[in-house]
JSON list of C-alpha atoms in Angstrom, two decimals:
[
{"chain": "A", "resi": 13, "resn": "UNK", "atom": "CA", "xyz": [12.60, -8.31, -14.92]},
{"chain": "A", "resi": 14, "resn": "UNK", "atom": "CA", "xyz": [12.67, -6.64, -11.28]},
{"chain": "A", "resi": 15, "resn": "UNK", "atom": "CA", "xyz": [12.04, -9.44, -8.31]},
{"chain": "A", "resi": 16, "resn": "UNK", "atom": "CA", "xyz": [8.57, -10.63, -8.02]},
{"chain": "A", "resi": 17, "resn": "UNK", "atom": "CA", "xyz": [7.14, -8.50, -11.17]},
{"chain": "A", "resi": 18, "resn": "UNK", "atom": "CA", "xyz": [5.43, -11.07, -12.61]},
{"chain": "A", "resi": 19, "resn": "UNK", "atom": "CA", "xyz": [3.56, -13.11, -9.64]},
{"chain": "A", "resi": 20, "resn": "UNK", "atom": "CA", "xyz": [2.28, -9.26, -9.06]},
{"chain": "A", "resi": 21, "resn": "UNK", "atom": "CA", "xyz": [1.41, -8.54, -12.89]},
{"chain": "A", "resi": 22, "resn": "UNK", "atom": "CA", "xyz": [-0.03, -12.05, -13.03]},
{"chain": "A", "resi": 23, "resn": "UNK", "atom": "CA", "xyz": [-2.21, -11.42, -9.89]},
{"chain": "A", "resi": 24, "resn": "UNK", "atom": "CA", "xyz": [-5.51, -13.32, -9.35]},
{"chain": "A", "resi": 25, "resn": "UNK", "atom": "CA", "xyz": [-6.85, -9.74, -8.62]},
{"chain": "A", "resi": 26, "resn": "UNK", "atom": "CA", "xyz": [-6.08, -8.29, -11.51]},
{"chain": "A", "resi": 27, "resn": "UNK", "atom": "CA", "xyz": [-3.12, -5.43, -12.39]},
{"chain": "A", "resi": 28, "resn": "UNK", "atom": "CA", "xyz": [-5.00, -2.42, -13.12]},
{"chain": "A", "resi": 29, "resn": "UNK", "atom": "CA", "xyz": [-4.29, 0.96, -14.37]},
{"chain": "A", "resi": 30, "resn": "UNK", "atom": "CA", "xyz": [-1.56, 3.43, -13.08]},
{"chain": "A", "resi": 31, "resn": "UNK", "atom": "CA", "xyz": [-2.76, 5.43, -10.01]},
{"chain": "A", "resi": 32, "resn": "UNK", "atom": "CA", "xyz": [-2.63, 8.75, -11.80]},
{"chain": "A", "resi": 33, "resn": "UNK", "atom": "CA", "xyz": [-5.82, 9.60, -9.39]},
{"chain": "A", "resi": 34, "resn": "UNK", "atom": "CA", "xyz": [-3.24, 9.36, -6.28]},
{"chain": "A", "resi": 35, "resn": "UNK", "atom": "CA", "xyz": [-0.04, 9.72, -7.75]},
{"chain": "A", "resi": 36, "resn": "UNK", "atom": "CA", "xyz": [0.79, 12.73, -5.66]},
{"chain": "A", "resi": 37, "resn": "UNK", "atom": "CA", "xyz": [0.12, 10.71, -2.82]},
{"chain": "A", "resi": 38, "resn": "UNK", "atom": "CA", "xyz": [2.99, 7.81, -3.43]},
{"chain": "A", "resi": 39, "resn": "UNK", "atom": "CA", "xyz": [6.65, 8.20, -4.46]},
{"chain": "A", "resi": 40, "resn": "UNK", "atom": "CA", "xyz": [7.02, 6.03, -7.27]},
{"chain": "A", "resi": 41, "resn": "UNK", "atom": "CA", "xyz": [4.19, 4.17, -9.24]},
{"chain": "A", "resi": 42, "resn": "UNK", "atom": "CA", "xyz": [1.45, 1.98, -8.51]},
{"chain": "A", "resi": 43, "resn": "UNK", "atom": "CA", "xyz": [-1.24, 0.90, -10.01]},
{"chain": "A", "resi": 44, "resn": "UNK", "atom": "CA", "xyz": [-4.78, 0.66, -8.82]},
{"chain": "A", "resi": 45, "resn": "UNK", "atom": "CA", "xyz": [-7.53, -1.95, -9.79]},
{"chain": "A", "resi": 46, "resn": "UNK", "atom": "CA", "xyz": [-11.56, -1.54, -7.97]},
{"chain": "A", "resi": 47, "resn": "UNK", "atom": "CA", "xyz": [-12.41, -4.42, -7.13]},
{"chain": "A", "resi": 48, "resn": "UNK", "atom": "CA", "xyz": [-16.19, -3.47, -5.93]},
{"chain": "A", "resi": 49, "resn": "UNK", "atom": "CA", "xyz": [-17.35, -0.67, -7.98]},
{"chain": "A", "resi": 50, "resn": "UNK", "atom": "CA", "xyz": [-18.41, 2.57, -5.68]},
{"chain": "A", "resi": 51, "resn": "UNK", "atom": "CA", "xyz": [-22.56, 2.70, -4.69]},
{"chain": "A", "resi": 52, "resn": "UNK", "atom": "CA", "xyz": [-24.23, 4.15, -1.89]},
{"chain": "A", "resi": 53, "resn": "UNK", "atom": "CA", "xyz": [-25.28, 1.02, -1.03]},
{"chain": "A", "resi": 54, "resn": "UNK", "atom": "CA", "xyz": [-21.83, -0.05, -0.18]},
{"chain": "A", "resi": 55, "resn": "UNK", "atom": "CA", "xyz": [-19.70, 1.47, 2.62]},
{"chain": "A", "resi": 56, "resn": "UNK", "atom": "CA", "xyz": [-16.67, -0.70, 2.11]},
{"chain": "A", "resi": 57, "resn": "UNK", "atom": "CA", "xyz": [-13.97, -0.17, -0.52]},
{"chain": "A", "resi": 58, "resn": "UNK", "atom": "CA", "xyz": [-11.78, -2.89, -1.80]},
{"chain": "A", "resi": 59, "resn": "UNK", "atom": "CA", "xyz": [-8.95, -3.07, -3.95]},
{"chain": "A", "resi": 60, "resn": "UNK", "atom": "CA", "xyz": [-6.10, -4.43, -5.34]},
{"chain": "A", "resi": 61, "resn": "UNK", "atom": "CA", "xyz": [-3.18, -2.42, -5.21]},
{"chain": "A", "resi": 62, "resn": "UNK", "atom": "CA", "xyz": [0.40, -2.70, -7.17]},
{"chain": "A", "resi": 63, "resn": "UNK", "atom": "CA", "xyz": [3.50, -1.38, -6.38]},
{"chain": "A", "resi": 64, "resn": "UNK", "atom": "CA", "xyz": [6.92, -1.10, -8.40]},
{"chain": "A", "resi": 65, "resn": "UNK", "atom": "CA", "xyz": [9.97, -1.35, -6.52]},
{"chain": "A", "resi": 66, "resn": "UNK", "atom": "CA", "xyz": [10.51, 1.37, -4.45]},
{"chain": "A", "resi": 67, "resn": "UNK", "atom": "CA", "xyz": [7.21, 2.76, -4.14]},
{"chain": "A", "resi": 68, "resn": "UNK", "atom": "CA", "xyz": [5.27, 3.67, -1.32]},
{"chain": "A", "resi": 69, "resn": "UNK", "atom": "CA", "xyz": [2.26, 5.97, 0.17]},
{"chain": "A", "resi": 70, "resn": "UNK", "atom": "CA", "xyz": [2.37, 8.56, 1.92]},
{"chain": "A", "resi": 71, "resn": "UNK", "atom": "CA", "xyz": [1.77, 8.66, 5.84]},
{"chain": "A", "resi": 72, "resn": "UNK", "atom": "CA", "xyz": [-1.52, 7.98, 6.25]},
{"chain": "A", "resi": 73, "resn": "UNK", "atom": "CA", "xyz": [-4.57, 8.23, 8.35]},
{"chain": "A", "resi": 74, "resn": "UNK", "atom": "CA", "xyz": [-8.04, 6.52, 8.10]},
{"chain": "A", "resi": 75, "resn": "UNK", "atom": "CA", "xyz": [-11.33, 8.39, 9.40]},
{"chain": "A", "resi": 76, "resn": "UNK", "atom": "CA", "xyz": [-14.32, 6.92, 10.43]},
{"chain": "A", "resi": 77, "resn": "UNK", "atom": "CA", "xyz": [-13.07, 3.62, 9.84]},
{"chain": "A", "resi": 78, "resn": "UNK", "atom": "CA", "xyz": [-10.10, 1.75, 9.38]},
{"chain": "A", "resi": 79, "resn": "UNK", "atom": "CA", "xyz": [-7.80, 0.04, 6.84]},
{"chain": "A", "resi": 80, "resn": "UNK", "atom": "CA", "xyz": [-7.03, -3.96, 6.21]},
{"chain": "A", "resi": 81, "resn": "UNK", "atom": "CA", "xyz": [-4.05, -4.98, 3.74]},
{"chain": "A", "resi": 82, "resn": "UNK", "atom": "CA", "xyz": [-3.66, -8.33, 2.43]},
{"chain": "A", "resi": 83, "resn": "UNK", "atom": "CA", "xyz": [-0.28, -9.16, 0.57]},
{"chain": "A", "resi": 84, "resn": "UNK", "atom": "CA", "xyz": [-1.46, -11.41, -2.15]},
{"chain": "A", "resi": 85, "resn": "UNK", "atom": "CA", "xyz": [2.18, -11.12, -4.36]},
{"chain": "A", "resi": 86, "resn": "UNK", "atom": "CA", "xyz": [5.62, -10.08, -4.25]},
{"chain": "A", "resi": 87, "resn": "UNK", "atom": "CA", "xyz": [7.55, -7.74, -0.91]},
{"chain": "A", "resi": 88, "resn": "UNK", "atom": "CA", "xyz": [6.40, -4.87, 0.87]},
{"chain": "A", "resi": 89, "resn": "UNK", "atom": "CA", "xyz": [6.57, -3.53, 4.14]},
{"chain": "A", "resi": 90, "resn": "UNK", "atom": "CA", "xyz": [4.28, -1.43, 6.35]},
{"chain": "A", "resi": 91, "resn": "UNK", "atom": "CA", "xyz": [4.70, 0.77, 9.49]},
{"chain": "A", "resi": 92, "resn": "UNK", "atom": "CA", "xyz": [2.45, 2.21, 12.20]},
{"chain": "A", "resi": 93, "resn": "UNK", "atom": "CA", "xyz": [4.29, 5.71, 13.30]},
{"chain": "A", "resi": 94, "resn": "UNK", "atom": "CA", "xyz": [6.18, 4.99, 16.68]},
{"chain": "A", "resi": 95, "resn": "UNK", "atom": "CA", "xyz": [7.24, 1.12, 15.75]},
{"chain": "A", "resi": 96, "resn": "UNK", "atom": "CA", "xyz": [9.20, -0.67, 13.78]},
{"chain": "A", "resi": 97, "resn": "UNK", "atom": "CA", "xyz": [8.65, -1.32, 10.23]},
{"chain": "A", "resi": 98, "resn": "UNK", "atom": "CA", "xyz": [7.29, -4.93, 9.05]},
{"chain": "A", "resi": 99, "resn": "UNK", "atom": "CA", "xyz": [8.16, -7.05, 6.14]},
{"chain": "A", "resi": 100, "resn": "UNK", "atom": "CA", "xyz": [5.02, -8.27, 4.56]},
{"chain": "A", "resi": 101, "resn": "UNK", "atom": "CA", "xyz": [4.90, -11.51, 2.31]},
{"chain": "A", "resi": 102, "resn": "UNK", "atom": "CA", "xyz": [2.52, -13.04, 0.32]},
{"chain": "A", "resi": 103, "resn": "UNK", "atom": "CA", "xyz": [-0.35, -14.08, 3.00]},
{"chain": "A", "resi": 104, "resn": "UNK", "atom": "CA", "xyz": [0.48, -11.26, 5.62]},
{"chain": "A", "resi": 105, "resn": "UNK", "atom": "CA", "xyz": [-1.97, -9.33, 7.20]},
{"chain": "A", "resi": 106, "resn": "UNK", "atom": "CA", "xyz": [-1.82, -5.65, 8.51]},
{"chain": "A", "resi": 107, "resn": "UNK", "atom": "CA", "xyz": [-4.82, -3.63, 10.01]},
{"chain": "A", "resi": 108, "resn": "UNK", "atom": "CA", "xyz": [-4.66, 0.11, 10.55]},
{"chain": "A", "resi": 109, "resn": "UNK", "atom": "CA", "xyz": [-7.58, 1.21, 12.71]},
{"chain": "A", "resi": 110, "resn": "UNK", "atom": "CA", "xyz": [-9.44, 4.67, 12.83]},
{"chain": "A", "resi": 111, "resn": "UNK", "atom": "CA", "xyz": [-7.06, 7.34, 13.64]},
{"chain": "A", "resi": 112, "resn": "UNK", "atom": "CA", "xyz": [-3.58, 5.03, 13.29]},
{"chain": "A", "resi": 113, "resn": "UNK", "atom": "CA", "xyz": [-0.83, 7.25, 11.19]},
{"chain": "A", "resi": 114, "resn": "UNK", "atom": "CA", "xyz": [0.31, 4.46, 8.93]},
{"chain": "A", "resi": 115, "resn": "UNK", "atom": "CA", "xyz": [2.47, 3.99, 5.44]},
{"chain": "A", "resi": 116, "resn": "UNK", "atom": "CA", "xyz": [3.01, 0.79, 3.50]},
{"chain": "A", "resi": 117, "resn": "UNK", "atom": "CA", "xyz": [4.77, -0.04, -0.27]},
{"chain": "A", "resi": 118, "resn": "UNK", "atom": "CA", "xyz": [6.68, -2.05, -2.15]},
{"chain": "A", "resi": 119, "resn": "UNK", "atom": "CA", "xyz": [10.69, -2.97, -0.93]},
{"chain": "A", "resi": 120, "resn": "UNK", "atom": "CA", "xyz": [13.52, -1.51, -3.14]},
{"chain": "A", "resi": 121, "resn": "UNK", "atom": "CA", "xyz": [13.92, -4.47, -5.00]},
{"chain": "A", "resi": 122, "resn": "UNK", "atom": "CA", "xyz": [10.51, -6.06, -5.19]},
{"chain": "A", "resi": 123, "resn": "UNK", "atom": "CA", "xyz": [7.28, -5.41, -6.77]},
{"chain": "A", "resi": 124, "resn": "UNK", "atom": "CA", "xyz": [4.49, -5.72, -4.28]},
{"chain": "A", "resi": 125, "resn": "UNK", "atom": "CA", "xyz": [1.02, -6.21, -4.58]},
{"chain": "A", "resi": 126, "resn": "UNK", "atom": "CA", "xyz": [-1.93, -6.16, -1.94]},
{"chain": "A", "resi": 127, "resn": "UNK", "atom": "CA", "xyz": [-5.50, -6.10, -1.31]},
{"chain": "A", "resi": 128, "resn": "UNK", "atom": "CA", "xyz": [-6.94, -2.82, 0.61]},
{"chain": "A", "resi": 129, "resn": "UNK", "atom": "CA", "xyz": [-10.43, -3.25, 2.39]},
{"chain": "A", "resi": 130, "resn": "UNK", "atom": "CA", "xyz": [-11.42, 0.48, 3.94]},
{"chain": "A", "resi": 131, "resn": "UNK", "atom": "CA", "xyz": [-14.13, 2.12, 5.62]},
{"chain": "A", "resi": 132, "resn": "UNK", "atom": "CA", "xyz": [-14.07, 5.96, 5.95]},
{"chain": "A", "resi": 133, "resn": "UNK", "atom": "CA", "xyz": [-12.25, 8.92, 4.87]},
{"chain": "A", "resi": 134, "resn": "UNK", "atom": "CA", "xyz": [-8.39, 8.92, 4.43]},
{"chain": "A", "resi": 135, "resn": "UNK", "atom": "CA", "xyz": [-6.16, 12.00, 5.30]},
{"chain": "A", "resi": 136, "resn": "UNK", "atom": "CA", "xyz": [-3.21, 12.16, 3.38]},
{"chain": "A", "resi": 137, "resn": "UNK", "atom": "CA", "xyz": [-0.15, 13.46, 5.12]},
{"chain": "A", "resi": 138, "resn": "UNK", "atom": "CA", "xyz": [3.76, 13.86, 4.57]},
{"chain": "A", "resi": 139, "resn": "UNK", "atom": "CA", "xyz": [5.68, 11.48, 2.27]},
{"chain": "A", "resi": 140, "resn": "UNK", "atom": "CA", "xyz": [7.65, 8.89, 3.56]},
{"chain": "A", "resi": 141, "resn": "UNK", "atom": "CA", "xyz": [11.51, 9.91, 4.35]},
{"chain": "A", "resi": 142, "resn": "UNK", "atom": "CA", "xyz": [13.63, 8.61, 2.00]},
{"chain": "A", "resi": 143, "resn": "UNK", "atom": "CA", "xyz": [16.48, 8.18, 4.28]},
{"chain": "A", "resi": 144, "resn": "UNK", "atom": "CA", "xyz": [14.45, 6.09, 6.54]},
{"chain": "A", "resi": 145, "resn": "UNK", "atom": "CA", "xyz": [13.23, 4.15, 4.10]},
{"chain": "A", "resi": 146, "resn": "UNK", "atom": "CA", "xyz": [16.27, 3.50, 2.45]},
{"chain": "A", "resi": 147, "resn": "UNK", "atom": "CA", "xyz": [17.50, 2.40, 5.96]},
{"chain": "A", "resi": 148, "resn": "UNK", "atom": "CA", "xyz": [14.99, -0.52, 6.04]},
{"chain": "A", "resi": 149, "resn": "UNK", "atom": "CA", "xyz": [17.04, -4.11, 5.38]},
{"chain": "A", "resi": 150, "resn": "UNK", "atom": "CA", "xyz": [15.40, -5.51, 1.99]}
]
């Protein structure tokens, strides 16, 4: 069993089902569970989403709104384009507001798991180098 794969497949939030609807947004798998259902009565989305090792989205950017990411299990890591990437743990925070090109996923060796909170529209862009990211320090 990878690192961390079962604090993130025992999740209080719930695993979910693969994120076929996104796939060819992320290299790798994740796996994608609503956590309040889609009405026009509700502007915000929210859910929990799972990573394997290895995966990650593509650079990102929100419209209209913003994004919030809560680490709730396992190792990830996030970065806003021009910085540094960040190491996220169980408890860390990240907020991407309107217009901030963004990525975030899973380490190489851990499962990762977080809770996404987002307003708006999302525009999808280029994936992720994969020398870069196999740069980052795990």
């Amino acid at each position: 069993m990878a690192k961390n794969e079962e604090a993130v497949k025992n999740d209080m939030f719930g695993f979910g089902e693969e994120n076929t609807a996104y796939a060819q947004y992320f290299i790798g798998k994740s796996y994608l569970n609503g956590l309040v259902p889609a009405k026009d009565d509700v502007t915000v989305g929210v859910a929990n989403v799972n990573f394997e090792p290895g995966c990650r989205n593509n650079w990102h950017i929100h419209h209209d709104g913003y994004q919030i990411i809560m680490c709730t299990a396992g190792e990830g890591w996030y970065q806003i384009e021009g910085q540094s990437a960040q190491k996220m743990h169980p408890g860390d925070v990240a907020v991407f507001h309107d217009g901030v090109k963004h990525w975030h996923g899973a380490t190489k060796d851990s499962w990762f798991s977080h809770v996404a909170i987002g307003a708006g529209s999302t525009e999808w862009l280029e994936p992720v180098d994969d020398e870069a990211y196999g740069k980052l320090a795990d």
